[in-house]
mmCIF file of C-alpha atoms in Angstrom:
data_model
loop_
_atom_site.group_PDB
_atom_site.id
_atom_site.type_symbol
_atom_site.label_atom_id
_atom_site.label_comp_id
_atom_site.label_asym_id
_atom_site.label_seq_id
_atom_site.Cartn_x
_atom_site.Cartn_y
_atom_site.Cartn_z
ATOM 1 C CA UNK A 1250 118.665 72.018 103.361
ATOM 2 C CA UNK A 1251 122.266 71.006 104.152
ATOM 3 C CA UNK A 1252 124.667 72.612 106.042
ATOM 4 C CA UNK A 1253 126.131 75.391 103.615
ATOM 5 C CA UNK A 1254 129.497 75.376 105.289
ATOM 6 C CA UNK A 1255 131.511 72.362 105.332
ATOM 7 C CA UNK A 1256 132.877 71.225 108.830
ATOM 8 C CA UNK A 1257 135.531 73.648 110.606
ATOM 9 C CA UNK A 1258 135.104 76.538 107.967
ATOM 10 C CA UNK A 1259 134.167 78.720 110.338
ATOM 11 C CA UNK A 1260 137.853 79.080 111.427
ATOM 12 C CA UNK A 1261 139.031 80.296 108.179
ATOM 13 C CA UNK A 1262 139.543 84.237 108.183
ATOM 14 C CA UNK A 1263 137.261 86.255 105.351
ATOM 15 C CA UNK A 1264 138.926 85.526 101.569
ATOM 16 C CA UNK A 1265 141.229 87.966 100.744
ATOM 17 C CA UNK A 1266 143.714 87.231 97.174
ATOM 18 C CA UNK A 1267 147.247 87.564 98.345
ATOM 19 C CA UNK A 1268 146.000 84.856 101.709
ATOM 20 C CA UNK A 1269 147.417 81.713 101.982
ATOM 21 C CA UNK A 1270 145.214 78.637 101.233
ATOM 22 C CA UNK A 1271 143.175 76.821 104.107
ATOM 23 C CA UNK A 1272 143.946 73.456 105.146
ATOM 24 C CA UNK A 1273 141.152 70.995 104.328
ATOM 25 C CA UNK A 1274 139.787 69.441 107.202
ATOM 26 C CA UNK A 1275 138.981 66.046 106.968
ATOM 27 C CA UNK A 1276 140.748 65.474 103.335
ATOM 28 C CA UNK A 1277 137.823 68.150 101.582
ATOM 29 C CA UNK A 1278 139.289 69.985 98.354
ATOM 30 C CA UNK A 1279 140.327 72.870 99.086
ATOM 31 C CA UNK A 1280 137.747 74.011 96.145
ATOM 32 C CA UNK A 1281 135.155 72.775 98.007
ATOM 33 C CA UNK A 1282 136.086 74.801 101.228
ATOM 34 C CA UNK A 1283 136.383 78.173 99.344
ATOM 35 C CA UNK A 1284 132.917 77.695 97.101
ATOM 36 C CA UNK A 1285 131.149 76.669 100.329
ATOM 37 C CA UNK A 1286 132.623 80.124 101.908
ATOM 38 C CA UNK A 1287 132.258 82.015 99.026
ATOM 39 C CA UNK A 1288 128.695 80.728 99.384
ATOM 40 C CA UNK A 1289 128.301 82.221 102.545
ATOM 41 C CA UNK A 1290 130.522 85.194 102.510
ATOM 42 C CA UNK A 1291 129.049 86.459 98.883
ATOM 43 C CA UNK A 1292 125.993 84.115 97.997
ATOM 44 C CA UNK A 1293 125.041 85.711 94.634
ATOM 45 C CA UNK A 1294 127.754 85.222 92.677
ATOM 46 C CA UNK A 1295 127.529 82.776 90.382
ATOM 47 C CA UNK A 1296 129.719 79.841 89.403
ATOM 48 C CA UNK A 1297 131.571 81.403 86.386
ATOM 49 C CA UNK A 1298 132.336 84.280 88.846
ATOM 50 C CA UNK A 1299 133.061 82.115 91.835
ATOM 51 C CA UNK A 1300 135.668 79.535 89.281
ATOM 52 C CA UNK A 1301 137.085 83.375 88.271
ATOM 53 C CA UNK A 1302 137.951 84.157 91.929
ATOM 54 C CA UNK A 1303 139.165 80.853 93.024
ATOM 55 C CA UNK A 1304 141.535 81.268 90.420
ATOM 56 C CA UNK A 1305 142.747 84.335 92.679
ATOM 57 C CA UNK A 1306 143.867 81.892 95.088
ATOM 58 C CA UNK A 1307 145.555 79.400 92.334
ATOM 59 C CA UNK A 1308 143.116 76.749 92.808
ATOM 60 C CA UNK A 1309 141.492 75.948 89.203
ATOM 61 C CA UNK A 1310 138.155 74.479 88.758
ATOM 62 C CA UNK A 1311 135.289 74.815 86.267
ATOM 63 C CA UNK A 1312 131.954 77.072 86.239
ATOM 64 C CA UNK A 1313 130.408 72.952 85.882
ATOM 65 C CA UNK A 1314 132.766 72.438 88.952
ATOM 66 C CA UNK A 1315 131.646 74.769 91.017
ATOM 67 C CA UNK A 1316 128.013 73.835 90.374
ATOM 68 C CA UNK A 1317 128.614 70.472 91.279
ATOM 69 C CA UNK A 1318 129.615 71.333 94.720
ATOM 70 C CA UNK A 1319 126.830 73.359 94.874
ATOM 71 C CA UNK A 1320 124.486 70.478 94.089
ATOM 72 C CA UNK A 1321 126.165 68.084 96.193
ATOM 73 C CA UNK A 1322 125.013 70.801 99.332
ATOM 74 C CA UNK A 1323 121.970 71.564 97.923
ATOM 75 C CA UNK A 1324 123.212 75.272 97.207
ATOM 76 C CA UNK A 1325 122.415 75.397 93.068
ATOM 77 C CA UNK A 1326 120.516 78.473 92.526
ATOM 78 C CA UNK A 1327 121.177 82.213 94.573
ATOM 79 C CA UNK A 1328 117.721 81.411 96.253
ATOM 80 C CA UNK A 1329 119.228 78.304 97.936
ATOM 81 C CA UNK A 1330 122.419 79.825 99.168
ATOM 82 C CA UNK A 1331 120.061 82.822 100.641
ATOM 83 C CA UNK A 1332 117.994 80.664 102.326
ATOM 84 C CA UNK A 1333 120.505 78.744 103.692
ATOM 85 C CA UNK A 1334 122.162 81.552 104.706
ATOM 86 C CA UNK A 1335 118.346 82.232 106.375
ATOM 87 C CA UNK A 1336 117.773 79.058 107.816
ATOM 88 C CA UNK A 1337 121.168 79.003 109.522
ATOM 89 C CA UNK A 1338 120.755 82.813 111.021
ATOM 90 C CA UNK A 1339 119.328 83.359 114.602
ATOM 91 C CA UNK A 1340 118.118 86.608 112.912
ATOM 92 C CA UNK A 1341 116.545 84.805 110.102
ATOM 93 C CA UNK A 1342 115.909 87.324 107.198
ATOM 94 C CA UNK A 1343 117.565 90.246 109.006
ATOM 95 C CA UNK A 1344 120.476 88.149 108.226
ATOM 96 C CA UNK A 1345 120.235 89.671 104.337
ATOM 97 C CA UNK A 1346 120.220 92.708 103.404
ATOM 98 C CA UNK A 1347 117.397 94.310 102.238
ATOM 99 C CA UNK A 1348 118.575 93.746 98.051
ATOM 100 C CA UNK A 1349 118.570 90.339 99.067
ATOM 101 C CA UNK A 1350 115.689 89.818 101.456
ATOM 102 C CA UNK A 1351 114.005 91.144 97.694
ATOM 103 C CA UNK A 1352 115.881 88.210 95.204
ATOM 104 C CA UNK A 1353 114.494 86.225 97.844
ATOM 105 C CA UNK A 1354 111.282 87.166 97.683
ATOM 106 C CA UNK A 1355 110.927 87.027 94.249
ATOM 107 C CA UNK A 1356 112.653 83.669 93.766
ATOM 108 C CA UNK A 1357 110.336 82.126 96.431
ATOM 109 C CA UNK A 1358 107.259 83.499 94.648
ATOM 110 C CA UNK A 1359 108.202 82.000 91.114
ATOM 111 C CA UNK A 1360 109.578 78.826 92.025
ATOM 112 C CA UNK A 1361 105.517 78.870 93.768
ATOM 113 C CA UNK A 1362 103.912 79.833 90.619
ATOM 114 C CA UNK A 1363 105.964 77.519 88.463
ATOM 115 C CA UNK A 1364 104.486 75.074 90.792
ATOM 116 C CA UNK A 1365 100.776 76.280 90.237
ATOM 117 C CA UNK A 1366 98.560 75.171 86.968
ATOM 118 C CA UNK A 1367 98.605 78.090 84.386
ATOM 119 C CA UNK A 1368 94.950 77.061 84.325
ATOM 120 C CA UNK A 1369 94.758 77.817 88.139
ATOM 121 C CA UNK A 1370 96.157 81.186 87.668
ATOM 122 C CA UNK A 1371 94.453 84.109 87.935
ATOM 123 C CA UNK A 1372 93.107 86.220 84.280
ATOM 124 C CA UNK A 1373 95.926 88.034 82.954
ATOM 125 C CA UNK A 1374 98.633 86.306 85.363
ATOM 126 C CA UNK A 1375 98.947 89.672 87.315
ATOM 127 C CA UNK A 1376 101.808 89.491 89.614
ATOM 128 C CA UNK A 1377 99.686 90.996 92.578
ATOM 129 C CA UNK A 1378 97.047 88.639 92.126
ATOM 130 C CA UNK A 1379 99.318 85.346 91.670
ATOM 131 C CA UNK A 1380 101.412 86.555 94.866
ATOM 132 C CA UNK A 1381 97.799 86.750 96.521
ATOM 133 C CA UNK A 1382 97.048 83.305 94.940
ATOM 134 C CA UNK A 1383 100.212 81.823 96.294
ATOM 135 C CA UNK A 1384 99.748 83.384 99.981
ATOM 136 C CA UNK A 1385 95.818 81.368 99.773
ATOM 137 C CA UNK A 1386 97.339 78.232 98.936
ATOM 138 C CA UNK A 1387 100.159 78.426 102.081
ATOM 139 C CA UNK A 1388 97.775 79.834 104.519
ATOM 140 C CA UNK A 1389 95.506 77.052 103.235
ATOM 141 C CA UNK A 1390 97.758 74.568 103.971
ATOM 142 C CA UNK A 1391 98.991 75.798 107.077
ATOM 143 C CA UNK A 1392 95.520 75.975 108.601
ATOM 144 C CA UNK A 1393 94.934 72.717 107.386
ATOM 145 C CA UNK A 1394 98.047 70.985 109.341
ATOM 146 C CA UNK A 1395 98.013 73.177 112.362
ATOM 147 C CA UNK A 1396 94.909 74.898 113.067
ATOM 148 C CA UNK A 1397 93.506 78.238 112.989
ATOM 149 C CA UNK A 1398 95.255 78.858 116.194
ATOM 150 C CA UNK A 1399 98.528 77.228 115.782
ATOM 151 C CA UNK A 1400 98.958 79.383 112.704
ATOM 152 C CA UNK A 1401 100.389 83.256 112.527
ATOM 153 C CA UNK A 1402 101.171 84.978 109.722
ATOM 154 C CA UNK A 1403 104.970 85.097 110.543
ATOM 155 C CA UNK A 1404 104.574 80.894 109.931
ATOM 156 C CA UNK A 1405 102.150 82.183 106.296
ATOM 157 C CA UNK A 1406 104.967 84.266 105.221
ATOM 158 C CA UNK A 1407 107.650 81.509 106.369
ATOM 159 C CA UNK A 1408 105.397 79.051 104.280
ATOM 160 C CA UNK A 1409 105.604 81.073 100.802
ATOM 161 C CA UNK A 1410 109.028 82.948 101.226
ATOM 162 C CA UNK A 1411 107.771 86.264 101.594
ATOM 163 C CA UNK A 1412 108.362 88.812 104.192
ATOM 164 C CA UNK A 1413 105.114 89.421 106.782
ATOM 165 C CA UNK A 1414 104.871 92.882 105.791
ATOM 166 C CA UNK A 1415 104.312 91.538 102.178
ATOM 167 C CA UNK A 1416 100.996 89.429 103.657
ATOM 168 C CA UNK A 1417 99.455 92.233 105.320
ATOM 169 C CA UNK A 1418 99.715 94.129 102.526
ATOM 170 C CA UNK A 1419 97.025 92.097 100.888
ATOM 171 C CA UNK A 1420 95.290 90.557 104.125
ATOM 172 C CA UNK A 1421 95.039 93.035 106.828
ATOM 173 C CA UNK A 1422 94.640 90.559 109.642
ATOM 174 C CA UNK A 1423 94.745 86.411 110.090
ATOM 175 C CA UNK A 1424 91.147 86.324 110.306
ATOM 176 C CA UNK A 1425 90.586 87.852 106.975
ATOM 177 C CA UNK A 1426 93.228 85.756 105.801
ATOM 178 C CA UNK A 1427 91.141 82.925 106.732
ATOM 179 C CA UNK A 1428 87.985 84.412 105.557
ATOM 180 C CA UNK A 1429 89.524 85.069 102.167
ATOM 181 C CA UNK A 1430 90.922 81.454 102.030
ATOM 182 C CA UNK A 1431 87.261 79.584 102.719
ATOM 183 C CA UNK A 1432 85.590 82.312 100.206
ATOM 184 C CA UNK A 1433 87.887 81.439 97.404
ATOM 185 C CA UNK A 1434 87.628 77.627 98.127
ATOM 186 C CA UNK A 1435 83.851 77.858 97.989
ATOM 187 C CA UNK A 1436 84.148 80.178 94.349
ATOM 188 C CA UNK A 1437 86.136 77.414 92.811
ATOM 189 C CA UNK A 1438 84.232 73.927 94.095
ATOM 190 C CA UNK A 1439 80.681 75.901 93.206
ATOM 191 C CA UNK A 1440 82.511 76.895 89.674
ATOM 192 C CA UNK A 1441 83.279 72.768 88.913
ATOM 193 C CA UNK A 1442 79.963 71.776 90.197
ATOM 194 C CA UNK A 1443 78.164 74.477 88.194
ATOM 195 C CA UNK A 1444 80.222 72.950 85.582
ATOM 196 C CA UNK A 1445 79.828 69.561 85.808
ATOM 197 C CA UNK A 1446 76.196 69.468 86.476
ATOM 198 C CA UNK A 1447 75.641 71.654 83.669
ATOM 199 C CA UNK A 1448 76.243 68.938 81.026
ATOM 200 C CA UNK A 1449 73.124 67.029 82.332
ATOM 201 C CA UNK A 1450 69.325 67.229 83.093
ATOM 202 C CA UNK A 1451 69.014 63.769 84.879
ATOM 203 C CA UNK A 1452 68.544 64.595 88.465
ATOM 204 C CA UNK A 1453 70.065 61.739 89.875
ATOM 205 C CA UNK A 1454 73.452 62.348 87.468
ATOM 206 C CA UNK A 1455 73.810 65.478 88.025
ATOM 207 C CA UNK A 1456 74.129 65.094 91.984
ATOM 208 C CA UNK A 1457 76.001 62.126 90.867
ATOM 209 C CA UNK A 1458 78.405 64.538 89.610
ATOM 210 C CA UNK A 1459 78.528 67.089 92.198
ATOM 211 C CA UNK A 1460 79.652 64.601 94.799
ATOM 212 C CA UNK A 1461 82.154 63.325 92.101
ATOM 213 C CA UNK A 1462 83.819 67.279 92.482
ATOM 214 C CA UNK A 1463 83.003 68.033 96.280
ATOM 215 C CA UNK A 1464 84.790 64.380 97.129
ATOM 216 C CA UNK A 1465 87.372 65.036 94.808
ATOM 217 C CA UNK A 1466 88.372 68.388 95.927
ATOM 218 C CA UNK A 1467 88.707 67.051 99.129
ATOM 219 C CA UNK A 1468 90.885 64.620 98.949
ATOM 220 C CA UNK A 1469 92.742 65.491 96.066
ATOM 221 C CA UNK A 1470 92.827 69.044 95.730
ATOM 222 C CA UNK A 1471 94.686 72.426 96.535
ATOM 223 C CA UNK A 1472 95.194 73.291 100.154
ATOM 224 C CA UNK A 1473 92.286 75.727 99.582
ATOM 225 C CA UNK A 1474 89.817 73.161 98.410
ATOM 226 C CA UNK A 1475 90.836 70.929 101.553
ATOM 227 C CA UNK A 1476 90.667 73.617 104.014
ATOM 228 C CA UNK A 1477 87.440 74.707 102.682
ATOM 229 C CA UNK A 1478 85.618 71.053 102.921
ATOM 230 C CA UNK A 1479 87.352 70.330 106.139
ATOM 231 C CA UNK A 1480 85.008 72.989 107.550
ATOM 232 C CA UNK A 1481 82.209 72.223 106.635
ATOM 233 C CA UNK A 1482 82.387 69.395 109.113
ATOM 234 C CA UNK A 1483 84.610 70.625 111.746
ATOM 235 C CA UNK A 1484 84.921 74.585 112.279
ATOM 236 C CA UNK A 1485 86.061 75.301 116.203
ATOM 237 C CA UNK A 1486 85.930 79.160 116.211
ATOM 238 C CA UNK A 1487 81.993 79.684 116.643
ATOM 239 C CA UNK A 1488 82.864 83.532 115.290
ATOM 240 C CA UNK A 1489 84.822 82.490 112.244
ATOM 241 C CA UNK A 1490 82.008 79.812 111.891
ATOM 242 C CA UNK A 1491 79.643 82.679 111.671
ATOM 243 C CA UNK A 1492 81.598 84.872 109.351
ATOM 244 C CA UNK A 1493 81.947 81.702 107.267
ATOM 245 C CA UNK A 1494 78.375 80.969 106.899
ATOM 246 C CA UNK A 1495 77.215 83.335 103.644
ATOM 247 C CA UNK A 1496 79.836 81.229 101.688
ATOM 248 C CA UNK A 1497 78.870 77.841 103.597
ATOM 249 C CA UNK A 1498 75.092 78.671 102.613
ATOM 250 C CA UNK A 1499 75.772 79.374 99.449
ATOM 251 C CA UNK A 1500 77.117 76.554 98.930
ATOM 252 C CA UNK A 1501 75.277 74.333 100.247
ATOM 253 C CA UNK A 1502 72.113 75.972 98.353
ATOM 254 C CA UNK A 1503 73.224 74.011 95.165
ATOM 255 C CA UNK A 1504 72.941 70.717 97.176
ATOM 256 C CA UNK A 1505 69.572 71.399 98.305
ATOM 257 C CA UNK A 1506 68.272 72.390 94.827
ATOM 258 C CA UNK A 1507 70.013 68.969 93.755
ATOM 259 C CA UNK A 1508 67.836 66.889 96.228
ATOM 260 C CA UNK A 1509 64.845 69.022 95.710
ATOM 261 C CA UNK A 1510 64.387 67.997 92.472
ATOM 262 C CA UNK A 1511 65.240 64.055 92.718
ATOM 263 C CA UNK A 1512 62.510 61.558 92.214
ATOM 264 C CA UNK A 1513 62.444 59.968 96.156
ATOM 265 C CA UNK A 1514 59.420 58.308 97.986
ATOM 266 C CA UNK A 1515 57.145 60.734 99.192
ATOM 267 C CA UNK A 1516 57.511 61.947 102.291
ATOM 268 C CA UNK A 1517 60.706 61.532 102.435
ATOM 269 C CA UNK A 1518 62.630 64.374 104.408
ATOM 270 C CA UNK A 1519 64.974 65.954 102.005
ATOM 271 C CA UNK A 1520 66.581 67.962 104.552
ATOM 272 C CA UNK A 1521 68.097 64.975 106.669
ATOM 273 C CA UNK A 1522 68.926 63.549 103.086
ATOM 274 C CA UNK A 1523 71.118 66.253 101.887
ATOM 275 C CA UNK A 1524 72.696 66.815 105.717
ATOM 276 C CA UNK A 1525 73.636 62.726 105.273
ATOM 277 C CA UNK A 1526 75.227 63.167 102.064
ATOM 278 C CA UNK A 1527 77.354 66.035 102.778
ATOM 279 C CA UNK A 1528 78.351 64.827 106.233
ATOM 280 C CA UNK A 1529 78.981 61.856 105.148
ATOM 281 C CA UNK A 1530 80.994 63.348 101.922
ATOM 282 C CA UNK A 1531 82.952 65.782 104.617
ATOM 283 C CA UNK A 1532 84.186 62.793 106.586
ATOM 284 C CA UNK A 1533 86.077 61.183 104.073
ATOM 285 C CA UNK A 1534 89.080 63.063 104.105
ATOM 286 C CA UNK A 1535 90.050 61.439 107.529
ATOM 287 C CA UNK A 1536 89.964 58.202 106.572
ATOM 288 C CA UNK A 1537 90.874 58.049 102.882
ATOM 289 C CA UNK A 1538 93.587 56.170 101.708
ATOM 290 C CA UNK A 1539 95.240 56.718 98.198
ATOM 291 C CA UNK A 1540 94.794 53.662 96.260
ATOM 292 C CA UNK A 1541 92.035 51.749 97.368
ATOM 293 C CA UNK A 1542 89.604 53.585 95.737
ATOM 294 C CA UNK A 1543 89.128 56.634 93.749
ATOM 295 C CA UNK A 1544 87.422 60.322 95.063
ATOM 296 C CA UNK A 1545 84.885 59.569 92.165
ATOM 297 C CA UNK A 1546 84.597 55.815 93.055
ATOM 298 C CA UNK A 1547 83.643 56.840 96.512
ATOM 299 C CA UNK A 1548 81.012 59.634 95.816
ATOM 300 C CA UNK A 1549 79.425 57.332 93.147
ATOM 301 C CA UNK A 1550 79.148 54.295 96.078
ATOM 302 C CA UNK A 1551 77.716 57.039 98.341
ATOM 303 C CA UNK A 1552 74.799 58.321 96.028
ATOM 304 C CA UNK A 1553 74.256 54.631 94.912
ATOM 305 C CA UNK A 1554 73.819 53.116 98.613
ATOM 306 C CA UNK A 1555 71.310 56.306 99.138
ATOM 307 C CA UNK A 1556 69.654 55.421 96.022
ATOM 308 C CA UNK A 1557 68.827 51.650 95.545
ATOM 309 C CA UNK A 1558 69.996 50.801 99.453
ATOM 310 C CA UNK A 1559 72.385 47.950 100.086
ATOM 311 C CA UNK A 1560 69.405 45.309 100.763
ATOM 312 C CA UNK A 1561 69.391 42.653 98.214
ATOM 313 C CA UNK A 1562 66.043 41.170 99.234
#
């Protein structure tokens, strides 16, 4: 975000009516000083109230005036000027006080969920639940960028706006954040495979189709689904690994029911077939590249090189 205070600002004693005007630096309106202050100084008014006490001063601009030099800093809505205000602190959200620390909070958590599918959302679009839902999704995406290790929950609550306090209310430790994160990513990829292998009997379609969703959800979807495919190639923490595994296994259940029942050449060991596929499926998200080819283009090649080969004898 921009700087919320316009160069040399800082210099300028706290408003007060009956005060003389500042001096501009550098040619800036004199508007724009005092709604970049006011910004600062008192960052939930709002621009019919900020045009009312510039007016104070004699200087006479529009509520659509003041909101353009908002705009112009990137300072529009209450949330921006308190985050600003947040960004620019050494004391960070101690810098607010505790009614705003709460606008915040709330502003942070639905500009999230306006950001989430309503059909993503959890039944009855409970406002525990969704604040849960949006704490998966950062965590998610946090662990996915940084690591398990590289990630606290001060960085989680930095991620999604919300005060650390407000994550271990609903995850009592980074581990079962994590936990919670890779059992909700394996709920919703089982939920689309169950889904779209249900709409077939053909054996060889209907794996077709579940690489179509485990590919796809890799590459394409939430920070959940990513985080949850990345590790099932690549989990460091032997522990969490282990804690992991009832989901992993689970999961992994429906692709071995999948090759069970495929038509192969006898004798052939089913086992190394479905380890291929998946680690071969798990892989991709290192090296794909959006616009080449499709997730679905790429799990369809995979199941048809396993099937007919790439020998044209």
């Amino acid at each position: 975000m921009l700087a919320i205070i316009a160069p040399n600002t800082d210099t300028v004693p706290p408003m007060q009516p009956d005060s003389p005007l500042p001096s501009a630096p550098d040619d800036t309106p004199n508007a724009e000083v005092l709604i970049l202050r006011l910004a600062r100084e008192d960052p939930e008014l709002g621009q019919v109230a900020v045009a009312a006490r510039l007016r104070e001063f004699g200087v006479s601009i529009s509520p659509s005036g003041v909101r353009y030099i908002w705009q112009k800093h990137g300072l529009e809505t209450t949330v921006k000027r308190l985050q600003a205000l947040v960004d620019q602190s050494n004391d960070g959200l101690a810098a607010l006080s505790d009614s705003q620390r709460a606008l915040l909070e709330r502003g942070t958590l639905t500009a999230q969920l306006a950001r989430t599918p309503t059909s993503g959302r959890e039944a009855g679009g409970d406002e525990l639940l969704d604040r849960r839902k949006v704490i998966l999704n950062g965590a998610a995406a946090l662990f996915s960028e940084a690591g398990y290790d590289r990630t606290s929950i001060r960085d989680i609550a930095r991620r999604v706006g919300l005060l650390p306090g407000s994550v271990y209310h609903h995850f009592p430790s980074k581990e079962e954040l994590y936990l919670a994160v890779h059992r909700e990513g394996f709920r919703r990829v089982m939920e689309a495979v169950d889904a779209a292998i249900g709409e077939t009997t053909d054996p060889w379609e209907r794996l077709r189709r579940a690489c179509e969703v485990h590919v796809e959800r890799i590459v394409a979807g939430s920070s959940v689904d990513r985080v949850t495919g990345h590790s099932l190639a690549l989990t460091g923490n032997h522990e969490l690994l282990s804690k992991i595994r009832p989901a992993r296994d689970a999961y992994e259940a429906v692709f071995r029911r999948l090759v069970a029942e495929l038509p192969v050449t006898p004798g052939t060991d089913r086992s190394l077939f479905r380890l291929f596929l998946l680690g071969g499926m798990n892989w991709v998200y290192l090296w794909y590249r959006e616009g080449k080819h499709s997730p679905r283009e790429i799990a369809d090649a995979m199941v048809e090189m396993i099937r007919n080969g790439v020998d044209n004898l």
